[in-house]
PDB file of C-alpha atoms in Angstrom:
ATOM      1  CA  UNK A   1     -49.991  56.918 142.157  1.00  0.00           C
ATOM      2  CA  UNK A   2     -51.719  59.678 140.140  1.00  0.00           C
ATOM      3  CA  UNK A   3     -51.212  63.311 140.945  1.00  0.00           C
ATOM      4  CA  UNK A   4     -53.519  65.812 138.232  1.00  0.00           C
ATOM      5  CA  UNK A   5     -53.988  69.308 137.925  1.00  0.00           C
ATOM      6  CA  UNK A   6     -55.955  71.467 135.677  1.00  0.00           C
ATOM      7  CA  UNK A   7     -54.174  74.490 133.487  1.00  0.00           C
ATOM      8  CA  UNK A   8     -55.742  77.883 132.101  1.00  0.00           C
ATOM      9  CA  UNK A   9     -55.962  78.352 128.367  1.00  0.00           C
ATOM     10  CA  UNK A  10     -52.794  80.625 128.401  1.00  0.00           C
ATOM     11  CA  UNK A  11     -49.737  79.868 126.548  1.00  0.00           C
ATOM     12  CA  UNK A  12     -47.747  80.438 130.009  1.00  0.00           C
ATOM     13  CA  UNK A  13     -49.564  77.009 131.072  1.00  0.00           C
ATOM     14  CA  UNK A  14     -47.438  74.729 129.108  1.00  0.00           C
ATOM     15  CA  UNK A  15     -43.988  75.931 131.272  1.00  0.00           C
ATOM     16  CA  UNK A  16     -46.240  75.405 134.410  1.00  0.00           C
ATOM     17  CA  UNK A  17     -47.159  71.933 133.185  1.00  0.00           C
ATOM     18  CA  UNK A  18     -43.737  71.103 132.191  1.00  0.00           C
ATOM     19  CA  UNK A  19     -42.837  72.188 135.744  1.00  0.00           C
ATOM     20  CA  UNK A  20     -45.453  70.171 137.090  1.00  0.00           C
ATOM     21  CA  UNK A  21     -44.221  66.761 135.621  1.00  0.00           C
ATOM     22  CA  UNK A  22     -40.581  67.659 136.756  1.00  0.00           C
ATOM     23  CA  UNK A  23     -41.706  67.894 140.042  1.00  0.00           C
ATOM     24  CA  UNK A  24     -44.325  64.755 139.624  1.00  0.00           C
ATOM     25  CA  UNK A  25     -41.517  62.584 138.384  1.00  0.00           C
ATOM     26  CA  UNK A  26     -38.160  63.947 140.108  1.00  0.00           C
ATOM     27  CA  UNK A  27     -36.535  60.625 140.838  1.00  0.00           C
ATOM     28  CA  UNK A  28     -36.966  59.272 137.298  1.00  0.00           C
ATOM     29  CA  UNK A  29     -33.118  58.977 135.207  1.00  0.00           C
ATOM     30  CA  UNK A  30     -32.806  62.111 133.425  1.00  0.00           C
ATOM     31  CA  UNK A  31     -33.224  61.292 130.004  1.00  0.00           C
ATOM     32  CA  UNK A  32     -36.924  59.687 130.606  1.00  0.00           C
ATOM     33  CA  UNK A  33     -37.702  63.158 132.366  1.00  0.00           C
ATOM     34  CA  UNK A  34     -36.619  65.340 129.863  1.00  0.00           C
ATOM     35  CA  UNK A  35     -38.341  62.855 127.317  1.00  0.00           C
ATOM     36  CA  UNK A  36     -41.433  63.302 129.374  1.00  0.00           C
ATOM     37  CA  UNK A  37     -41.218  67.311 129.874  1.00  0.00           C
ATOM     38  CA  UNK A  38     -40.531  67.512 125.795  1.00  0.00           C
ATOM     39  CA  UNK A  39     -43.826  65.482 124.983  1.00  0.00           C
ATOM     40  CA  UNK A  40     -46.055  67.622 127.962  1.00  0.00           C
ATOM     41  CA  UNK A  41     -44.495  70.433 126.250  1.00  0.00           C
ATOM     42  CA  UNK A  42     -46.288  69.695 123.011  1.00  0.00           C
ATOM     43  CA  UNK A  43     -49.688  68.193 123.870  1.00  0.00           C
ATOM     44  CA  UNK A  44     -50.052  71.238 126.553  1.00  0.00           C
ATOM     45  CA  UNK A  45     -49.419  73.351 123.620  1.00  0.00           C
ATOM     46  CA  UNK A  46     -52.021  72.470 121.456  1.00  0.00           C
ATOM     47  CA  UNK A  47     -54.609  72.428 124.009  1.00  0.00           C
ATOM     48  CA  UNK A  48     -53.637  76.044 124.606  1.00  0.00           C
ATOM     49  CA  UNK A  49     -52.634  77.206 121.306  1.00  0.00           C
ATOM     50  CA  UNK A  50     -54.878  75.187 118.642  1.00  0.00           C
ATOM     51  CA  UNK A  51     -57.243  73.823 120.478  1.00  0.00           C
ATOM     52  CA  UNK A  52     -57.105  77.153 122.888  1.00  0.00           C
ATOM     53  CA  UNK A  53     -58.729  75.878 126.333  1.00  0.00           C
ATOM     54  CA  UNK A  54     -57.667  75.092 129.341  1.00  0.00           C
ATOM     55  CA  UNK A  55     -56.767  71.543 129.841  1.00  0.00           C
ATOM     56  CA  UNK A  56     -56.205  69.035 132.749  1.00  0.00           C
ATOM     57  CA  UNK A  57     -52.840  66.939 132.964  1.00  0.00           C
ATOM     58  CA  UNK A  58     -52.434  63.682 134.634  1.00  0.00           C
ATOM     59  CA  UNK A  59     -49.288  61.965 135.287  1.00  0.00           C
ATOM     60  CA  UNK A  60     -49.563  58.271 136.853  1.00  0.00           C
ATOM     61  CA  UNK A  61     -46.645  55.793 137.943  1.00  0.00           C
ATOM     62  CA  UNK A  62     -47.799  52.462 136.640  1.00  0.00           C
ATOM     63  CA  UNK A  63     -45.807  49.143 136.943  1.00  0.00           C
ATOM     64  CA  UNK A  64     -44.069  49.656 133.200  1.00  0.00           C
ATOM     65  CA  UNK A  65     -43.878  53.187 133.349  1.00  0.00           C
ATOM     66  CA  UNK A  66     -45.558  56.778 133.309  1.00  0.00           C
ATOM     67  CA  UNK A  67     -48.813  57.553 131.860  1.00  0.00           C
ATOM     68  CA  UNK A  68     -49.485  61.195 130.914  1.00  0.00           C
ATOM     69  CA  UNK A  69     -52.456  62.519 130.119  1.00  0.00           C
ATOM     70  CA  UNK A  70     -54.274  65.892 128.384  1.00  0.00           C
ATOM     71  CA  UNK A  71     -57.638  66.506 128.318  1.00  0.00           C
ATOM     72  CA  UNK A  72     -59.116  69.504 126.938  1.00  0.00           C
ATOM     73  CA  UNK A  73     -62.216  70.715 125.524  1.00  0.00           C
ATOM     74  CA  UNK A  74     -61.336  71.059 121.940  1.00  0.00           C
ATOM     75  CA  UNK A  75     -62.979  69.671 119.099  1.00  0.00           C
ATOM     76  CA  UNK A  76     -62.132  67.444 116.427  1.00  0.00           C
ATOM     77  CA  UNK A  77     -59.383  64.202 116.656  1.00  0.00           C
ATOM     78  CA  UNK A  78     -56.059  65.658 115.983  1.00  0.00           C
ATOM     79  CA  UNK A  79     -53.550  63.292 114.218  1.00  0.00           C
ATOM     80  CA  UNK A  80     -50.161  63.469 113.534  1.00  0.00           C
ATOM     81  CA  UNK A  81     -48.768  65.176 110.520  1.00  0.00           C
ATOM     82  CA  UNK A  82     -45.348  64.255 108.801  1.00  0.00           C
ATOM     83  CA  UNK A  83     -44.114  67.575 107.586  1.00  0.00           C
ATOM     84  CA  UNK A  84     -41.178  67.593 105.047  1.00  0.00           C
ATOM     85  CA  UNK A  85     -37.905  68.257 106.533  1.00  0.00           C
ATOM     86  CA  UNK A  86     -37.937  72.205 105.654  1.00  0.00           C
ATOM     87  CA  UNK A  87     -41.493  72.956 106.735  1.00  0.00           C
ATOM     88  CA  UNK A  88     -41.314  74.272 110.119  1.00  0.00           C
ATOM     89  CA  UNK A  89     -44.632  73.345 111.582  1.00  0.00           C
ATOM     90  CA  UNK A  90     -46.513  70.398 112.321  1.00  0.00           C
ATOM     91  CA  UNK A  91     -44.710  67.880 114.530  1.00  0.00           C
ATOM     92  CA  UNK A  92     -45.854  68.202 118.333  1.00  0.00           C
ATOM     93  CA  UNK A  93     -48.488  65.219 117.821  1.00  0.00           C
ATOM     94  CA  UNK A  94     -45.346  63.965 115.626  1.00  0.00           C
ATOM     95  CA  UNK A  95     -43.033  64.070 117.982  1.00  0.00           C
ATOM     96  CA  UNK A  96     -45.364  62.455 120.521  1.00  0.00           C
ATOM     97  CA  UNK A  97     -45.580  59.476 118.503  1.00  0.00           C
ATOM     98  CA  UNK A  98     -42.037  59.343 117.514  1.00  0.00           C
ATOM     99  CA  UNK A  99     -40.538  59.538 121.020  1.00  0.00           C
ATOM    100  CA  UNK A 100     -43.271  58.009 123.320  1.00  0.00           C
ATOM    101  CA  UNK A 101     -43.692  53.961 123.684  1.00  0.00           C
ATOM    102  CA  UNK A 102     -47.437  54.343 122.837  1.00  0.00           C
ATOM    103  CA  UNK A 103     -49.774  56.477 122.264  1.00  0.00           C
ATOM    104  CA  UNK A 104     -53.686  57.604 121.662  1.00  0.00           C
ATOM    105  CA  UNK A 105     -56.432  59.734 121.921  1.00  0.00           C
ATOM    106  CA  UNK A 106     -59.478  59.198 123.634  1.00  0.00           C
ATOM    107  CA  UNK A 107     -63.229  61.323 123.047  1.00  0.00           C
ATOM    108  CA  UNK A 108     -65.959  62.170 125.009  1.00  0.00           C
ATOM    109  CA  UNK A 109     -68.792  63.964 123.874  1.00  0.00           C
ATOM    110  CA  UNK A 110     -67.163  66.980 126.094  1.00  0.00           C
ATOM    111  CA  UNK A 111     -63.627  66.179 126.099  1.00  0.00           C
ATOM    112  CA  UNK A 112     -60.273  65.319 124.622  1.00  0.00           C
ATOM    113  CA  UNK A 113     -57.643  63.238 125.830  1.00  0.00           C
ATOM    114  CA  UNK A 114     -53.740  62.276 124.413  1.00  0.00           C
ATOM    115  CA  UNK A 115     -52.423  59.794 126.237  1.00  0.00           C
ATOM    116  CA  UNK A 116     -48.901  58.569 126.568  1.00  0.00           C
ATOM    117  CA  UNK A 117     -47.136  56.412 128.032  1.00  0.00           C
ATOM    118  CA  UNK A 118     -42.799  55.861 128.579  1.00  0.00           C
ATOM    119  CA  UNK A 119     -41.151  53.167 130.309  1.00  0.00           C
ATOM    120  CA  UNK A 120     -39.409  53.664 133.521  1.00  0.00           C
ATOM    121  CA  UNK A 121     -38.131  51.224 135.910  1.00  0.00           C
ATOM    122  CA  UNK A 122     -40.752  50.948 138.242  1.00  0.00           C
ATOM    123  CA  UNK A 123     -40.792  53.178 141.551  1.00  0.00           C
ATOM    124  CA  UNK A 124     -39.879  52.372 145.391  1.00  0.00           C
ATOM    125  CA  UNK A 125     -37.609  50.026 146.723  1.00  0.00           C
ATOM    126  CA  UNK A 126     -34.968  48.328 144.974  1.00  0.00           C
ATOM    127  CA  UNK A 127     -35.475  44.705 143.778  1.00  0.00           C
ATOM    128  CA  UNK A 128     -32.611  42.442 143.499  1.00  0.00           C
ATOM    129  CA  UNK A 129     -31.466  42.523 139.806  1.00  0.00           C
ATOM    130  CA  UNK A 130     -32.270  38.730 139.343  1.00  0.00           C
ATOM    131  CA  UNK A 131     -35.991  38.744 140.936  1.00  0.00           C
ATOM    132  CA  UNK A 132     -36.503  42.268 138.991  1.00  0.00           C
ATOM    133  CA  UNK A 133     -35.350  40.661 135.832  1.00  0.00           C
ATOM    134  CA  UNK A 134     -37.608  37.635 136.036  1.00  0.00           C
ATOM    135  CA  UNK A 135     -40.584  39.960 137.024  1.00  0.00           C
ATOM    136  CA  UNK A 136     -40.263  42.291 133.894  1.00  0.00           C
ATOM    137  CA  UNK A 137     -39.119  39.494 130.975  1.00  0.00           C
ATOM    138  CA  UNK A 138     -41.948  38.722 128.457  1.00  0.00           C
TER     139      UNK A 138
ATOM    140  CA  UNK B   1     -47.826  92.175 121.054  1.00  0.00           C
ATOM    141  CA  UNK B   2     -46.224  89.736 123.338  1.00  0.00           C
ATOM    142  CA  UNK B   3     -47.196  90.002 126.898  1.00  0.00           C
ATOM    143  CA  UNK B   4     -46.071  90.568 129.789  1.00  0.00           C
ATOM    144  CA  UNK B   5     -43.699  87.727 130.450  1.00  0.00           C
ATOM    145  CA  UNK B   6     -43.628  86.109 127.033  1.00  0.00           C
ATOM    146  CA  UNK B   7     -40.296  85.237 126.513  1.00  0.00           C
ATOM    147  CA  UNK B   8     -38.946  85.952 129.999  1.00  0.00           C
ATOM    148  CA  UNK B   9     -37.774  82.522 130.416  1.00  0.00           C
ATOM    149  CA  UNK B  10     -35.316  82.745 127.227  1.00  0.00           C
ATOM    150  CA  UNK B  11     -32.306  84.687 126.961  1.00  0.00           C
ATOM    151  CA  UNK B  12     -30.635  85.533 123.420  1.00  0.00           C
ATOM    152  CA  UNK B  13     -27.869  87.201 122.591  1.00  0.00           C
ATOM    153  CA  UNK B  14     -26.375  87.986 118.855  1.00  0.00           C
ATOM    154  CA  UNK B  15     -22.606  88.392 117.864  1.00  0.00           C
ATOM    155  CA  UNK B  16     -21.362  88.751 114.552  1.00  0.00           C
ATOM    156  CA  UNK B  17     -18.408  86.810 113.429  1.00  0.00           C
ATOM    157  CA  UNK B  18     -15.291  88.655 111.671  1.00  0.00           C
ATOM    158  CA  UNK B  19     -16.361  85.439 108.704  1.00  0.00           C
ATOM    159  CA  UNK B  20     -19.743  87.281 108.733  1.00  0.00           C
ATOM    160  CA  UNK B  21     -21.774  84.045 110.569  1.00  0.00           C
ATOM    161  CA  UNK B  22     -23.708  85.516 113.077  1.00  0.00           C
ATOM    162  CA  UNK B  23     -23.867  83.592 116.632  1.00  0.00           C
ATOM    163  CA  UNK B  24     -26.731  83.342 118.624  1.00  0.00           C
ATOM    164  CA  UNK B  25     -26.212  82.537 122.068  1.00  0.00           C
ATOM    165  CA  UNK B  26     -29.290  81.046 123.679  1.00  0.00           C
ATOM    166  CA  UNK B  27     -29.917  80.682 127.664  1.00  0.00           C
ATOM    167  CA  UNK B  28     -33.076  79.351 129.075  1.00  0.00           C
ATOM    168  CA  UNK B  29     -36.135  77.759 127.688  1.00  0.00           C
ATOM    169  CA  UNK B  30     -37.646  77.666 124.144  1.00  0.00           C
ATOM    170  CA  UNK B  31     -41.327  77.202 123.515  1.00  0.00           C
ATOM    171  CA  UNK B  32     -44.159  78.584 122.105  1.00  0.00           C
ATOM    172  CA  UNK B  33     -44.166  81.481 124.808  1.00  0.00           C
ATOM    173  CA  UNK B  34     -40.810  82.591 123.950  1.00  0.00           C
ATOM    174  CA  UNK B  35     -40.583  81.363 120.302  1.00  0.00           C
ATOM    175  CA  UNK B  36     -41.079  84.596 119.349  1.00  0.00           C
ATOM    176  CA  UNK B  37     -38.304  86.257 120.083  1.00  0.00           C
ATOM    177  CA  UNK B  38     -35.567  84.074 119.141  1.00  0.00           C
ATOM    178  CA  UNK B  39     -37.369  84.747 115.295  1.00  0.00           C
ATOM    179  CA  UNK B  40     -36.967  88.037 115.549  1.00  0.00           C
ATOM    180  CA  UNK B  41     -33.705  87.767 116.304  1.00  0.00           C
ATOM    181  CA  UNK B  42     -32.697  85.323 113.784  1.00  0.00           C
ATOM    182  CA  UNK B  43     -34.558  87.139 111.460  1.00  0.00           C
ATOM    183  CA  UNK B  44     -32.650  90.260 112.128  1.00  0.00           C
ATOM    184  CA  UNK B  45     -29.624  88.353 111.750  1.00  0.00           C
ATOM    185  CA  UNK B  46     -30.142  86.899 108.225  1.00  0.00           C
ATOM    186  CA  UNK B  47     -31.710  90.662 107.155  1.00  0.00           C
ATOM    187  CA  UNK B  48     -28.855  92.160 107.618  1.00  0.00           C
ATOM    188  CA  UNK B  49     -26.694  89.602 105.957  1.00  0.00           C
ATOM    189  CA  UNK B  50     -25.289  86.703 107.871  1.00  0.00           C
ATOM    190  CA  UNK B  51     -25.641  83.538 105.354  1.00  0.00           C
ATOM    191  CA  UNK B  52     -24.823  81.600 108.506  1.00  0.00           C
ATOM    192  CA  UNK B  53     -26.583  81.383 111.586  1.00  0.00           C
ATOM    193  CA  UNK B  54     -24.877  79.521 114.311  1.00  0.00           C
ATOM    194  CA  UNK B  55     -27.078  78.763 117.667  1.00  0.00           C
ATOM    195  CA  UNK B  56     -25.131  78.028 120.691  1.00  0.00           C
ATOM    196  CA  UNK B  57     -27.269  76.113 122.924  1.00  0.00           C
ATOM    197  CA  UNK B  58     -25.639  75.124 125.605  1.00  0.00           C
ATOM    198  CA  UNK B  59     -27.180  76.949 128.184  1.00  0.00           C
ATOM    199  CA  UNK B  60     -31.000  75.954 126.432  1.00  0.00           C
ATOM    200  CA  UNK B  61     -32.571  73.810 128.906  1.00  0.00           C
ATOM    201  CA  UNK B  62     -35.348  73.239 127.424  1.00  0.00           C
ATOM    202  CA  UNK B  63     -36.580  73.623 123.328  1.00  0.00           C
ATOM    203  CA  UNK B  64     -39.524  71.873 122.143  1.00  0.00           C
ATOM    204  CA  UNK B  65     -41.347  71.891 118.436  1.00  0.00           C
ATOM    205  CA  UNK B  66     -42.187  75.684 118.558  1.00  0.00           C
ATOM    206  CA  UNK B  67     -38.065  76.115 118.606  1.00  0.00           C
ATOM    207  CA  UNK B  68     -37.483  74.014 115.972  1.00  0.00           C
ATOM    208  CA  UNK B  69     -40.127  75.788 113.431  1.00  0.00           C
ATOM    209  CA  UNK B  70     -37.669  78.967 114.377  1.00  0.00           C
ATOM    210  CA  UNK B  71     -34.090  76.851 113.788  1.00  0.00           C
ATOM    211  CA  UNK B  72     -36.435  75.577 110.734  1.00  0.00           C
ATOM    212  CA  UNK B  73     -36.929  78.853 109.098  1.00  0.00           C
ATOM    213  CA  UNK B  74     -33.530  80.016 109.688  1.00  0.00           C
ATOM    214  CA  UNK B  75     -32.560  77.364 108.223  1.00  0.00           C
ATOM    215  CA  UNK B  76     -34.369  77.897 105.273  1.00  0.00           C
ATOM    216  CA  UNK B  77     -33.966  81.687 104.991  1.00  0.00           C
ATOM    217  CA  UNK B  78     -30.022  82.034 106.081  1.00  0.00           C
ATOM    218  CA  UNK B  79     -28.745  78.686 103.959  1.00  0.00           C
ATOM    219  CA  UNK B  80     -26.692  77.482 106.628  1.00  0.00           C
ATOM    220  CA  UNK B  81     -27.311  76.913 110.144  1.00  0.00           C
ATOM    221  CA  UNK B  82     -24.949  75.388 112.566  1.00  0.00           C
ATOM    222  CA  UNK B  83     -26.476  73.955 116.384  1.00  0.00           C
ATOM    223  CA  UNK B  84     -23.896  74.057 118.775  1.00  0.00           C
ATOM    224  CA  UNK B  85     -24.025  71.955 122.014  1.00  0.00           C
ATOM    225  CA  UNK B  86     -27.435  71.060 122.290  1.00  0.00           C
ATOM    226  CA  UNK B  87     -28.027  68.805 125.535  1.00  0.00           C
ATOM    227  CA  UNK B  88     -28.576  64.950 125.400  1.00  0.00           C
ATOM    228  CA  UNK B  89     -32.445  65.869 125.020  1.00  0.00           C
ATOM    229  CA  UNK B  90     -32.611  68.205 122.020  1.00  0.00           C
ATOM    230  CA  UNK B  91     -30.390  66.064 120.210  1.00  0.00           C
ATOM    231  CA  UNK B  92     -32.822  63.559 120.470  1.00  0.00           C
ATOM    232  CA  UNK B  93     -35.522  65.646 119.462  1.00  0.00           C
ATOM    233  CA  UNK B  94     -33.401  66.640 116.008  1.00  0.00           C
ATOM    234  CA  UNK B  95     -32.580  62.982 115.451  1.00  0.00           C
ATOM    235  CA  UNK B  96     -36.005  61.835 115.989  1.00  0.00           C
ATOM    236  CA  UNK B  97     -37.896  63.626 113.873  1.00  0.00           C
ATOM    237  CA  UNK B  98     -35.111  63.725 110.913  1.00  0.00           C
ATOM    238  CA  UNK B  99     -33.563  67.022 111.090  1.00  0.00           C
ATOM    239  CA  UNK B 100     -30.526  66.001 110.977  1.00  0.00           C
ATOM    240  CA  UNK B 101     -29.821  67.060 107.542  1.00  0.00           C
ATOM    241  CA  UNK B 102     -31.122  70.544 107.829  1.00  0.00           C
ATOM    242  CA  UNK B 103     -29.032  71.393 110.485  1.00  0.00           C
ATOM    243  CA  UNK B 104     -25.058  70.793 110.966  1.00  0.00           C
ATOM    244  CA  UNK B 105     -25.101  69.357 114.889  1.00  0.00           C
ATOM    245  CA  UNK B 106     -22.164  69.941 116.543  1.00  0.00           C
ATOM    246  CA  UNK B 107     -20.914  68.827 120.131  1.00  0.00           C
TER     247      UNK B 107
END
């Protein structure tokens, strides 16, 4: 299931997309939501702030977890920086790479998506441990 | 130059310590809306003399890179900053990207 909705180019967008993926994704464990709302947090913020338009965010339950994506209208392919541990700027696409299981950008000729994704147990009904364990081992 | 609403969703609050370490006490969310005015803050702190800053976040519900940059430079400015009960989240985020040493991170 996807749910999307698109976000002005105002820095008070990236609470209201944080808000949106809380709501999107209330039943996940805490720690994956919170992991998810941190990395929202920072891709919403450079659509608004660096690449400053308004951008589109897409959160989809997928069999091995949530995919989120950010598109905007910015230029350019932004890539993560690894500032030194006293500069104070520089890590959202950072952190985003650090604390998601994958990651990556995607261009059109118009657009600009970051993609992430974090495993979750899957949604909906319970499987027995056994049959759920068998499903999921690679 | 902030508008209307920029830093509504954060709450901070100074002390000073009798050992001079000034204490901010932070309720709310941190991000690159309300940034802002936790560095003024700080920065008002470490002006008028506090070599340590200490940041009590237990009521922070939310801090993402734009707070650390602030924690970063009052780090850098004051010489000594102490994080006090950050949740399960922004303890990640320090530990992830290798901040540990620039901050002491305290339950």
């Amino acid at each position: 299931m996807k749910s999307s909705r698109e976000f002005p180019a105002d820095v008070r967008s990236v609470k209201a997309a944080r808000r949106f993926v809380r709501d999107t994704l209330g039943d996940l464990p805490p720690a994956t939501a919170d992991a998810i709302e941190l990395l929202v947090s920072e891709l919403a913020t450079n659509s608004v702030k660096h690449a400053a338009t308004a951008f589109e965010l897409s959160v989809e339950r997928q069999p091995r977890g949530v995919l989120v994506e950010v598109t905007d209208s910015g230029p350019g392919r932004p890539a993560p920086r690894h500032p030194g541990p006293t500069d104070p700027t520089g890590r959202g696409l950072r952190i985003v790479e650090l604390m998601s299981d994958g990651w990556g950008i995607r261009r059109t000729d118009r657009t600009k998506t970051v993609w992430f994704l974090m495993r979750a147990a899957p949604a909906g009904p319970p499987h027995p441990p056994g049959r759920r364990a068998a499903q999921r081992g690679r | 130059m902030a508008g209307l609403g920029d830093g509504a969703s954060l709450s901070v609050s100074t002390r000073v310590r009798r050992d001079g370490a000034a204490v901010l006490t932070l309720a709310g969310e941190l991000d690159s809306a309300s940034a802002a005015k936790l560095g003024a803050a700080a920065r008002a702190a470490v002006t008028s003399g506090s070599a340590r800053v200490v940041f009590e976040l237990a009521g922070l519900r939310f801090m993402d890179s734009a707070g650390l940059a602030v924690l970063i430079t009052t780090a850098r400015d004051a010489g000594h900053v102490e994080l006090r009960d950050p949740s399960p989240i922004v303890r990640r985020l320090i530990e992830a990207t290798g901040l540990t040493s620039v901050f002491e991170v305290l339950p």
